[in-house]
XYZ file of C-alpha atoms in Angstrom:
716
model
C 15.786 -0.426 -42.266
C 12.653 -0.842 -40.148
C 10.635 2.299 -39.513
C 11.631 3.528 -36.026
C 8.265 5.175 -35.332
C 6.445 1.936 -36.186
C 8.798 -0.061 -33.960
C 8.292 2.307 -31.049
C 4.535 2.146 -31.471
C 4.520 -1.659 -31.543
C 6.762 -1.864 -28.496
C 4.554 0.680 -26.707
C 1.571 -1.620 -27.191
C 3.476 -4.719 -26.079
C 4.636 -2.963 -22.898
C 1.179 -1.626 -22.054
C 2.160 2.044 -22.282
C -0.844 4.319 -22.711
C -0.815 6.541 -25.798
C -2.982 9.199 -24.117
C -5.011 9.814 -20.957
C -7.830 12.038 -19.764
C -6.732 14.521 -17.106
C -8.713 15.839 -14.138
C -10.151 18.632 -16.286
C -11.465 16.138 -18.847
C -8.822 17.017 -21.445
C -7.079 14.338 -23.497
C -3.310 14.445 -23.027
C -1.221 12.565 -25.631
C 2.041 10.877 -24.694
C 5.016 12.691 -26.207
C 7.641 10.814 -28.192
C 10.240 11.910 -25.630
C 8.194 10.427 -22.783
C 7.631 7.211 -24.736
C 11.375 6.780 -25.276
C 12.024 7.425 -21.592
C 9.429 4.880 -20.504
C 10.745 2.251 -22.913
C 14.188 2.945 -21.482
C 12.838 2.092 -18.022
C 12.001 -1.363 -19.432
C 15.586 -1.688 -20.707
C 14.915 -0.892 -24.378
C 17.238 1.313 -26.428
C 14.873 3.603 -28.323
C 17.687 4.777 -30.622
C 18.713 1.306 -31.859
C 16.190 0.037 -34.405
C 17.821 -3.403 -34.679
C 17.592 -3.816 -30.917
C 13.968 -2.657 -30.939
C 13.109 -5.201 -33.620
C 14.716 -8.028 -31.630
C 12.887 -6.994 -28.463
C 9.570 -6.965 -30.307
C 10.208 -10.396 -31.807
C 10.985 -11.834 -28.377
C 7.926 -10.334 -26.673
C 5.562 -11.363 -29.459
C 6.879 -14.915 -29.576
C 7.276 -15.608 -25.866
C 3.655 -16.328 -24.998
C 3.197 -18.516 -28.090
C 6.278 -20.706 -27.979
C 5.574 -21.860 -24.413
C 2.588 -24.100 -23.814
C 1.438 -22.406 -20.609
C 2.192 -19.009 -19.041
C 3.854 -18.823 -15.606
C 0.519 -18.007 -13.957
C -3.127 -18.367 -14.885
C -5.662 -16.481 -12.750
C -9.278 -17.486 -13.359
C -12.615 -17.921 -11.572
C -13.709 -21.474 -10.882
C -15.181 -23.163 -13.941
C -13.340 -21.022 -16.513
C -11.408 -22.679 -19.305
C -7.614 -22.622 -19.178
C -5.930 -21.401 -22.393
C -2.801 -23.195 -23.599
C -0.754 -23.228 -26.798
C 0.449 -26.136 -28.932
C 2.137 -26.614 -32.296
C 0.194 -27.545 -35.411
C -0.198 -30.370 -36.412
C -1.709 -31.264 -33.065
C -0.680 -34.116 -30.837
C -3.196 -36.981 -30.821
C -3.508 -36.815 -27.035
C -2.343 -34.717 -24.077
C -2.409 -35.630 -20.420
C -3.257 -33.011 -17.781
C -2.421 -33.180 -14.106
C -3.500 -30.778 -11.326
C -2.040 -30.792 -7.848
C -4.432 -28.924 -5.572
C -3.225 -26.732 -2.766
C -4.226 -29.358 -0.213
C -2.103 -31.996 -1.956
C -4.937 -33.817 -3.747
C -4.295 -34.725 -7.381
C -6.661 -34.659 -10.345
C -5.686 -35.931 -13.780
C -7.090 -36.785 -17.165
C -6.453 -37.082 -20.887
C -7.707 -34.909 -23.756
C -7.767 -34.902 -27.535
C -6.627 -31.416 -28.620
C -8.616 -31.664 -31.848
C -11.835 -31.689 -29.808
C -11.060 -28.527 -27.792
C -12.351 -25.032 -28.614
C -9.910 -23.027 -30.752
C -9.060 -19.548 -29.409
C -6.536 -18.245 -31.949
C -3.833 -19.282 -34.423
C -0.463 -17.575 -34.948
C 2.353 -18.068 -37.482
C 5.824 -17.453 -36.014
C 9.283 -18.313 -37.342
C 7.893 -20.693 -39.959
C 5.707 -22.600 -37.498
C 1.986 -22.530 -36.749
C 0.814 -22.312 -33.162
C -2.733 -22.841 -31.946
C -4.218 -21.607 -28.689
C -6.866 -23.942 -27.271
C -9.174 -23.808 -24.248
C -8.974 -26.625 -21.721
C -11.948 -27.560 -19.549
C -10.776 -28.493 -16.066
C -12.912 -29.661 -13.146
C -14.425 -27.018 -10.894
C -11.722 -26.215 -8.351
C -11.854 -24.535 -4.950
C -10.385 -21.037 -4.669
C -6.672 -21.303 -4.040
C -3.227 -21.827 -5.523
C -2.939 -25.004 -7.571
C -0.466 -26.363 -10.136
C -1.447 -27.505 -13.625
C 0.891 -29.544 -15.804
C 0.483 -30.804 -19.350
C 2.482 -33.688 -20.813
C 2.597 -36.024 -23.729
C 1.176 -39.478 -23.221
C 4.716 -40.832 -22.757
C 5.079 -38.566 -19.714
C 7.437 -35.987 -21.226
C 6.552 -32.510 -20.008
C 4.925 -29.893 -22.214
C 4.437 -27.072 -19.727
C 3.117 -26.003 -16.342
C 1.417 -23.021 -14.733
C 0.499 -21.810 -11.278
C -3.305 -22.016 -11.519
C -4.939 -19.459 -9.230
C -8.673 -19.954 -8.768
C -10.346 -16.814 -7.455
C -13.520 -16.485 -5.386
C -16.566 -14.451 -6.360
C -15.325 -11.385 -4.496
C -13.641 -9.979 -1.422
C -14.717 -10.642 2.137
C -17.343 -8.319 3.601
C -17.798 -8.543 7.393
C -21.099 -9.929 8.612
C -22.025 -6.685 10.379
C -21.702 -4.786 7.079
C -23.654 -7.457 5.201
C -26.428 -7.126 7.761
C -26.705 -3.379 7.190
C -24.419 -1.887 9.836
C -22.922 1.529 9.099
C -19.835 1.935 11.236
C -17.452 4.765 11.982
C -14.046 5.352 13.496
C -11.082 7.726 13.649
C -8.379 7.840 10.972
C -5.149 8.096 12.935
C -1.556 8.928 12.064
C -0.007 6.840 14.836
C 3.151 8.926 15.203
C 1.028 12.019 16.016
C -0.287 10.589 19.294
C 0.866 12.341 22.448
C 0.786 10.795 25.883
C 2.528 11.327 29.211
C 4.207 7.912 28.978
C 5.385 7.563 25.363
C 8.883 8.493 24.192
C 7.986 11.401 21.923
C 6.042 9.441 19.325
C 2.828 7.434 19.370
C 3.591 3.749 19.912
C 1.828 0.390 19.951
C 0.835 0.801 23.597
C -0.755 4.152 22.726
C -2.483 2.422 19.828
C -4.050 -0.191 22.104
C -5.218 2.505 24.532
C -6.519 4.791 21.797
C -8.419 1.880 20.223
C -10.049 1.091 23.558
C -10.966 4.748 24.103
C -12.358 4.986 20.559
C -14.470 1.874 21.060
C -15.878 3.426 24.242
C -17.079 6.348 22.097
C -18.840 3.947 19.721
C -16.151 3.460 17.058
C -15.989 0.104 15.282
C -12.835 0.698 13.251
C -9.532 2.504 13.708
C -7.688 3.628 10.573
C -3.887 3.839 10.540
C -1.146 5.306 8.399
C 1.163 2.716 6.791
C 3.143 0.979 9.543
C 5.761 -0.305 7.097
C 9.415 -0.589 8.072
C 11.417 2.601 7.587
C 15.117 3.319 8.153
C 16.344 3.268 11.788
C 19.859 4.193 10.609
C 18.489 7.222 8.714
C 15.543 8.299 10.865
C 14.914 11.501 8.903
C 13.537 9.250 6.141
C 10.201 9.211 7.902
C 7.671 9.181 5.058
C 5.329 6.227 5.660
C 4.598 6.004 1.923
C 8.292 5.543 1.024
C 9.248 2.588 3.244
C 12.275 0.360 3.376
C 9.980 -2.664 3.242
C 6.234 -3.140 3.078
C 6.630 -6.705 4.336
C 7.711 -5.643 7.828
C 6.958 -3.044 10.520
C 8.348 0.309 11.610
C 10.236 -0.498 14.794
C 10.056 3.095 16.036
C 6.512 2.243 17.212
C 7.830 -0.334 19.697
C 7.189 0.501 23.340
C 10.450 -0.628 25.000
C 8.888 -0.656 28.453
C 6.201 -3.124 27.321
C 8.694 -5.839 26.314
C 8.681 -8.693 28.875
C 12.489 -8.783 28.950
C 12.618 -5.088 29.866
C 11.319 -5.978 33.323
C 14.056 -8.600 33.686
C 16.788 -6.235 32.504
C 18.289 -4.334 35.412
C 20.643 -2.540 33.016
C 17.817 -1.278 30.787
C 15.716 -0.163 33.717
C 18.647 1.679 35.308
C 19.383 3.430 32.016
C 15.795 4.605 31.541
C 15.517 5.732 35.168
C 18.517 8.076 35.048
C 17.710 11.811 35.255
C 19.581 12.386 31.994
C 17.505 9.833 30.074
C 14.252 11.059 31.606
C 15.181 14.606 30.590
C 15.706 13.420 27.014
C 12.275 11.753 27.023
C 10.604 14.847 28.476
C 12.136 17.012 25.751
C 10.995 14.569 23.040
C 7.434 14.590 24.407
C 7.372 18.384 24.607
C 8.045 19.089 20.918
C 5.221 19.913 18.481
C 6.949 17.883 15.760
C 8.279 14.342 16.085
C 12.046 14.409 16.554
C 12.768 11.208 14.676
C 16.545 11.129 15.278
C 16.059 11.800 19.005
C 13.309 9.209 19.423
C 15.215 6.597 17.423
C 18.414 7.145 19.407
C 16.623 6.705 22.744
C 14.715 3.635 21.680
C 17.608 1.827 20.024
C 19.882 2.468 22.990
C 17.416 0.710 25.281
C 16.297 -1.919 22.778
C 19.875 -3.056 22.213
C 20.298 -3.544 25.948
C 17.012 -5.444 26.223
C 18.065 -7.616 23.268
C 21.384 -8.440 24.954
C 19.507 -9.525 28.058
C 17.074 -11.553 25.931
C 20.030 -13.429 24.414
C 21.498 -14.117 27.837
C 18.427 -14.611 30.018
C 15.227 -15.317 28.019
C 13.312 -18.402 29.054
C 12.799 -21.340 26.740
C 9.227 -20.428 25.819
C 10.184 -16.932 24.649
C 13.137 -18.269 22.659
C 10.842 -20.790 21.007
C 8.364 -18.034 20.071
C 11.158 -16.049 18.433
C 12.358 -19.119 16.547
C 8.837 -19.803 15.251
C 8.572 -16.185 14.080
C 11.851 -16.483 12.179
C 10.806 -19.781 10.627
C 7.462 -18.323 9.573
C 9.058 -15.415 7.688
C 12.073 -17.375 6.485
C 14.320 -15.947 3.794
C 12.300 -12.732 3.526
C 13.120 -11.853 7.146
C 16.742 -12.939 6.769
C 17.211 -10.613 3.794
C 15.439 -7.739 5.522
C 17.540 -8.136 8.679
C 20.779 -8.416 6.729
C 19.933 -5.248 4.811
C 19.386 -3.214 7.973
C 22.539 -4.560 9.620
C 24.440 -3.530 6.501
C 22.746 -0.148 6.474
C 23.764 0.445 10.094
C 27.328 -0.382 9.098
C 27.479 1.850 6.025
C 25.663 4.807 7.586
C 28.104 4.675 10.506
C 30.882 4.914 7.904
C 29.214 7.949 6.313
C 27.467 6.293 3.347
C 23.846 7.445 3.149
C 21.076 6.685 0.686
C 20.589 2.945 0.942
C 22.015 0.060 -1.054
C 22.569 1.882 -4.406
C 25.247 3.936 -2.590
C 26.997 0.882 -1.110
C 30.055 -0.692 -2.762
C 28.942 -2.744 -5.758
C 29.986 -6.011 -4.098
C 27.122 -5.576 -1.614
C 24.405 -4.948 -4.191
C 23.640 -8.660 -4.420
C 22.018 -10.051 -1.241
C 23.164 -13.538 -2.270
C 26.712 -12.436 -3.101
C 29.923 -13.325 -1.297
C 30.333 -9.898 0.330
C 26.850 -9.945 1.859
C 27.293 -13.556 2.992
C 30.615 -12.754 4.657
C 29.079 -9.799 6.471
C 26.102 -11.917 7.607
C 28.500 -14.452 9.097
C 30.769 -11.905 10.758
C 27.890 -9.780 12.118
C 25.353 -12.503 12.855
C 24.326 -10.879 16.142
C 23.546 -7.558 14.432
C 21.453 -9.351 11.815
C 19.624 -11.256 14.550
C 18.934 -7.983 16.399
C 16.916 -6.620 13.480
C 14.929 -9.865 13.234
C 14.266 -9.636 16.983
C 12.985 -6.052 16.584
C 10.473 -7.286 14.002
C 9.298 -10.033 16.356
C 8.776 -7.514 19.151
C 6.973 -5.074 16.854
C 4.687 -7.789 15.460
C 3.767 -8.968 18.953
C 2.948 -5.469 20.187
C 0.867 -4.685 17.100
C -1.026 -7.958 17.508
C -1.740 -7.009 21.117
C -3.131 -3.659 19.948
C -5.364 -5.418 17.399
C -6.582 -7.750 20.142
C -7.314 -4.750 22.381
C -9.455 -3.180 19.650
C -11.485 -6.375 19.285
C -11.794 -6.942 23.007
C -13.072 -3.374 23.400
C -15.935 -4.194 21.031
C -14.772 -2.929 17.643
C -16.524 -4.933 14.969
C -13.982 -4.163 12.227
C -10.908 -3.484 14.353
C -7.699 -2.053 12.928
C -7.517 -0.759 9.367
C -4.066 -1.010 7.785
C -2.774 0.979 4.829
C -0.696 -0.576 2.026
C 1.648 1.920 0.351
C 1.900 1.843 -3.432
C 5.638 1.152 -3.475
C 8.924 1.019 -1.521
C 11.871 3.386 -1.244
C 14.400 2.784 -4.028
C 17.220 2.329 -1.517
C 15.465 0.052 0.960
C 15.361 -3.597 1.951
C 12.474 -4.489 -0.333
C 14.178 -3.367 -3.541
C 17.542 -4.768 -2.393
C 16.063 -8.195 -1.813
C 14.016 -8.185 -5.036
C 15.921 -5.811 -7.320
C 14.860 -7.628 -10.494
C 11.206 -7.030 -9.657
C 11.392 -3.248 -9.997
C 11.867 -0.875 -12.921
C 14.781 1.196 -11.658
C 14.711 3.597 -14.596
C 11.441 5.188 -13.488
C 9.583 6.292 -10.392
C 5.892 6.329 -9.499
C 4.001 9.596 -9.387
C 0.849 11.292 -10.588
C -0.005 13.683 -13.401
C -1.079 17.226 -12.481
C -4.299 17.212 -10.444
C -6.116 19.526 -7.993
C -3.899 18.379 -5.097
C -0.644 19.031 -6.951
C -0.970 21.228 -10.025
C 2.648 20.544 -11.015
C 2.180 16.781 -10.813
C 3.866 14.474 -8.325
C 6.945 12.275 -8.345
C 6.926 10.046 -5.261
C 10.450 8.795 -5.896
C 9.536 5.118 -5.488
C 10.240 2.457 -8.126
C 7.320 0.554 -9.662
C 6.825 -3.165 -10.015
C 7.840 -4.280 -13.500
C 4.508 -5.795 -14.616
C 6.211 -8.354 -16.843
C 8.626 -9.608 -14.177
C 5.853 -9.678 -11.577
C 3.788 -11.951 -13.789
C 6.784 -14.133 -14.655
C 7.140 -14.758 -10.907
C 3.494 -15.897 -10.790
C 2.629 -12.837 -8.666
C 4.245 -14.455 -5.626
C 5.730 -11.132 -4.353
C 2.331 -9.419 -4.648
C 0.610 -12.277 -2.833
C 3.170 -12.121 -0.001
C 2.621 -8.372 0.198
C -1.124 -8.803 0.662
C -0.614 -11.461 3.336
C 1.859 -9.258 5.208
C -0.627 -6.387 5.405
C -4.030 -8.031 5.764
C -4.841 -8.394 9.441
C -7.285 -11.228 10.028
C -10.847 -9.989 10.590
C -9.664 -6.433 9.931
C -9.510 -3.925 7.097
C -6.915 -3.156 4.409
C -6.804 0.104 2.488
C -4.885 -0.170 -0.781
C -3.317 3.207 -1.424
C -3.779 4.345 -5.029
C -5.805 1.259 -5.977
C -5.445 2.292 -9.623
C -2.027 0.604 -9.398
C -3.837 -2.669 -10.066
C -4.712 -1.276 -13.518
C -2.106 1.371 -14.325
C 0.649 3.457 -12.727
C 2.030 6.828 -13.709
C 5.722 6.198 -14.404
C 8.132 9.136 -14.465
C 11.301 8.357 -16.467
C 14.605 9.191 -14.824
C 15.510 12.831 -15.361
C 12.004 13.835 -16.457
C 9.443 15.967 -14.658
C 6.311 14.298 -13.308
C 4.241 15.964 -16.044
C 6.410 14.159 -18.636
C 5.437 10.710 -17.374
C 2.981 8.221 -18.773
C 0.689 5.377 -17.734
C 1.911 1.765 -17.683
C -0.832 -0.863 -17.570
C -0.997 -3.981 -15.405
C -3.291 -7.041 -15.520
C -6.245 -5.688 -13.546
C -8.268 -8.916 -13.779
C -5.452 -11.023 -12.370
C -4.353 -8.647 -9.606
C -7.926 -8.011 -8.491
C -8.537 -11.755 -8.400
C -5.535 -12.200 -6.088
C -6.817 -9.414 -3.823
C -10.181 -11.163 -3.586
C -8.585 -14.525 -2.818
C -6.367 -13.210 -0.027
C -9.225 -11.091 1.340
C -11.479 -14.113 1.770
C -8.689 -16.113 3.371
C -7.926 -13.416 5.928
C -11.582 -12.372 6.331
C -10.360 -8.857 5.598
C -12.458 -6.023 4.188
C -10.644 -4.245 1.337
C -10.940 -0.536 0.581
C -9.398 0.888 -2.572
C -8.211 4.495 -2.502
C -9.720 5.585 -5.816
C -9.219 9.355 -5.691
C -8.003 11.434 -8.603
C -8.371 10.388 -12.229
C -10.082 6.991 -12.001
C -10.612 5.030 -15.230
C -14.059 3.404 -15.466
C -12.381 -0.012 -15.739
C -11.112 0.357 -12.169
C -14.462 1.281 -10.631
C -16.159 -1.555 -12.554
C -13.552 -4.067 -11.351
C -13.815 -2.818 -7.766
C -17.583 -3.223 -7.789
C -17.343 -6.708 -9.297
C -14.711 -7.813 -6.764
C -16.348 -6.266 -3.703
C -13.545 -3.740 -3.106
C -15.030 -0.732 -1.317
C -14.632 2.727 -2.823
C -13.011 5.648 -0.965
C -15.144 8.795 -1.114
C -13.913 12.104 0.301
C -16.397 14.959 0.718
C -14.525 17.768 -1.127
C -14.383 15.650 -4.295
C -17.947 14.326 -4.247
C -19.603 16.787 -6.637
C -22.281 16.608 -9.274
C -21.600 17.796 -12.827
C -22.807 21.300 -11.910
C -20.314 21.560 -9.032
C -22.837 21.120 -6.223
C -22.154 18.543 -3.524
C -23.581 15.060 -3.865
C -26.446 14.343 -1.504
C -25.725 11.757 1.213
C -28.419 9.437 -0.132
C -26.540 9.229 -3.441
C -23.289 7.892 -1.962
C -22.631 4.191 -2.676
C -23.230 1.601 0.024
C -19.915 -0.196 -0.631
C -17.741 2.743 0.302
C -15.727 4.460 2.977
C -16.612 8.157 3.310
C -14.491 10.833 4.963
C -14.270 14.591 5.408
C -10.577 14.612 4.418
C -7.418 12.532 4.088
C -3.779 12.867 5.128
C -3.181 14.679 1.816
C -5.795 17.353 2.571
C -5.761 20.117 5.187
C -7.721 19.677 8.425
C -11.221 21.107 8.309
C -10.313 24.259 10.283
C -7.574 25.080 7.761
C -9.783 24.238 4.796
C -12.512 26.492 6.170
C -10.230 29.458 6.887
C -8.174 29.042 3.720
C -4.892 28.918 5.626
C -3.891 25.882 3.544
C -3.927 28.088 0.432
C -1.692 30.612 2.190
C 0.712 27.815 3.101
C 0.844 26.406 -0.416
C 1.451 29.894 -1.778
C 4.359 30.416 0.626
C 5.774 27.087 -0.467
C 5.599 28.051 -4.147
C 3.183 25.298 -5.128
C 1.095 27.373 -7.543
C 2.735 27.252 -11.002
C 0.954 30.388 -12.232
C 0.917 33.771 -10.414
C -2.895 34.095 -10.289
C -3.666 30.538 -9.190
C -3.642 31.264 -5.435
C -6.210 34.046 -5.887
C -8.307 31.788 -8.101
C -8.108 29.078 -5.443
C -9.343 31.479 -2.757
C -12.300 32.431 -4.919
C -13.076 28.783 -5.592
C -12.816 28.009 -1.870
C -15.376 30.699 -1.059
C -17.742 29.089 -3.536
C -17.022 25.676 -2.021
C -17.857 26.855 1.494
C -21.112 28.387 0.265
C -22.055 25.182 -1.525
C -21.285 23.110 1.556
C -23.592 25.316 3.625
C -26.218 24.954 0.933
C -25.783 21.168 0.926
C -26.253 21.018 4.707
C -29.437 23.090 4.604
C -30.785 20.999 1.743
C -30.626 18.012 4.117
C -32.352 19.928 6.894
C -29.098 20.489 8.796
C -28.647 24.064 9.985
C -24.893 24.807 10.247
C -23.998 26.204 13.643
C -20.258 25.688 14.024
C -17.481 27.653 12.395
C -16.391 25.412 10.825
C -19.536 23.249 10.987
C -17.749 20.029 11.995
C -20.631 18.344 13.812
C -22.984 19.193 10.970
C -20.639 17.865 8.275
C -20.107 14.660 10.252
C -23.864 14.305 10.475
C -24.153 14.977 6.730
C -21.721 12.202 5.790
C -23.058 9.969 8.551
C -26.469 10.057 6.903
C -25.101 8.368 3.774
C -25.743 4.651 3.219
C -21.967 4.105 2.930
C -20.825 1.348 5.236
C -17.777 3.074 6.785
C -17.267 6.666 7.963
C -13.770 7.832 8.947
C -13.026 11.021 10.914
C -9.799 12.745 11.941
C -8.800 13.612 15.530
C -7.226 16.785 14.081
C -10.715 18.065 13.349
C -11.925 17.276 16.853
C -8.987 19.356 18.132
C -9.625 22.247 15.678
C -6.081 21.973 14.305
C -4.937 23.777 11.161
C -1.414 22.449 10.486
C -1.485 19.667 7.875
C 0.330 16.398 8.387
C 1.428 16.348 4.744
C 1.537 18.831 1.869
C 1.528 16.985 -1.483
C 4.188 18.162 -3.888
C 6.699 18.992 -1.123
C 9.752 17.172 0.160
C 12.025 19.365 2.252
C 9.910 22.512 1.888
C 7.507 21.366 4.623
C 8.109 18.955 7.548
C 5.745 16.242 6.333
C 4.832 13.277 8.557
C 6.084 14.961 11.743
C 3.316 17.139 13.143
C 1.840 15.838 16.402
C -1.648 16.296 17.789
C -1.937 19.291 20.124
C -3.109 17.358 23.202
C -2.465 14.055 24.949
C -4.915 11.445 23.702
C -6.027 10.198 27.163
C -7.104 13.761 27.919
C -8.844 14.827 24.695
C -10.648 11.507 24.188
C -12.581 12.202 27.405
C -13.461 15.822 26.579
C -17.152 16.678 26.518
C -16.780 18.147 23.013
C -15.370 14.893 21.640
C -17.992 12.833 23.456
C -20.786 14.980 21.991
C -19.328 14.684 18.487
C -19.090 10.908 18.847
C -22.590 10.609 20.253
C -23.947 12.535 17.282
C -22.189 10.203 14.868
C -23.417 7.103 16.662
C -27.041 8.190 16.499
C -26.733 8.822 12.777
C -25.039 5.504 11.993
C -27.529 3.088 13.484
C -28.156 -0.023 11.342
C -30.559 0.451 8.485
C -32.661 -2.039 6.584
C -31.022 -3.397 3.439
């Protein structure tokens, strides 16, 4: 009988499971056998069946040798394409490349004259991997086929030629150092919105920010959530990352609203206005209340669109549906089904539905789509409206003078019960969730509850889902932040039933994924920022630098080996710098230590003395920050010294500086407490003032003026 330990070790290597990792304290943490078995189980392997393990290993080892070409080949222009053939070699092989623009290149080669990469003996046969020289090709998606001279096919691959790096806007290339606010859109208050920041607020806030000198406006993920279950409001656990959160729609900005007497009468009633006033007045977003109001009106506006819309508007909607095709159809069908099942009392998304509905292409789903075609169409219409209003906000930012415009945020994964996993169930490892090992933000580790891409299946599909995801989130001439950019290299998988600390790292093809990011970035003229906080392997930072992906540097973590804060001059040029993030407390809370009190009340310190230790460490941190300011000739005056810290970071050569409106408003309540779910109302806290009022305050104007003076273009 084969040695089980040896089989597990071989399968671990084939699946890219890390044997150990270095934690945030610099300690090496080995992967336990229990965790390894759990992670292999997430790939569908039975760790207790040695015969099954042996068969799985044989298949994985043979697969990439017995086929001539892999499903996808991602290379820079001019690189040789590896392919595999049987020995003895054919006397001649024909190659044929169809370029993305339809042009065709072809030729004939003698395999014996090609460079040999490697030989392998499998199942009594010898295979040889060779390197094929192909003509220099433009960046893009091409198709390479190999055949015998008689025309019979040998194999094919999607040949992705990558550019030298990501797009960097001209202003940044010319030395500009820009700044802007980092906004959680739902936190915006205004006298006209319906209890949550919306796309009309976004356009106005962008214009007001540009008037203060901002060139970029950062946003939380705007991905589609769950209108039928509005309490599922976490922007980093979306239903679908391909589409938008319709709660941000401004119903009164839809052209058909003005033609709908019924909708206008409904909104004008004293009862409805009282509901809106109550929603605006709360300190926390009332997601069920906001969703109920908006959907009630949006359904009426949709009915009037169906009955009364002019030909031009109908044609625009049809073009939108054609553009997004099957992806939009599946998304819309999912949400129509979710409405149906939630109304019947079934919560939790598609895994809780009857099994007949688990297949989007199955008979049950098809019958529902036919019977409830209008409901399905309604959800597609909502996406069209949302996309149009977001595009108008992006246009407003540009028209106001922002050189970078809107900055979108791509979440690391979708909710396990949402439209994205329903439509592409085979693409995800459902036996594990994504999280993070213990770190300073969450000493118990984190389990985000979202399923990871199966790296093998993703590659077998030639990375098409990943490419579509980039296209859906890269705004042209804008900025994309990739949350947890380490996902391009490795993800912390937590096996089902295990704690986050019992997870392990699964590796992905960093070179290929980074090449796709660069290709889509250049096509959309979109600056890419990788959120590289936490434990960052050197391979990731090296790949980011090579591909032109900007780093994400946050002041509290930018320390030298002795614990002192890094000087502004030592920050990298290709970086975004910030005082904090949505996972950190606002500056006022950080300075007072009230965030430590909150975490203690929530039971987030595993050991009894850790809160006291944290308070002592915070006192040292504050002292070192004051020391860092004075070292740069900045005398701290504020308590906390917000203006001085903004000036400190603003003096760095880093191209982008992001600031939080919460700090301008001296707020202490965090928007999110990592490591909590129901213990704290994450993603609900609003700003404490209406944005049209506080954006014109003298204090905010002075803060902005100070930033602008410190971020003038420098010579490069």
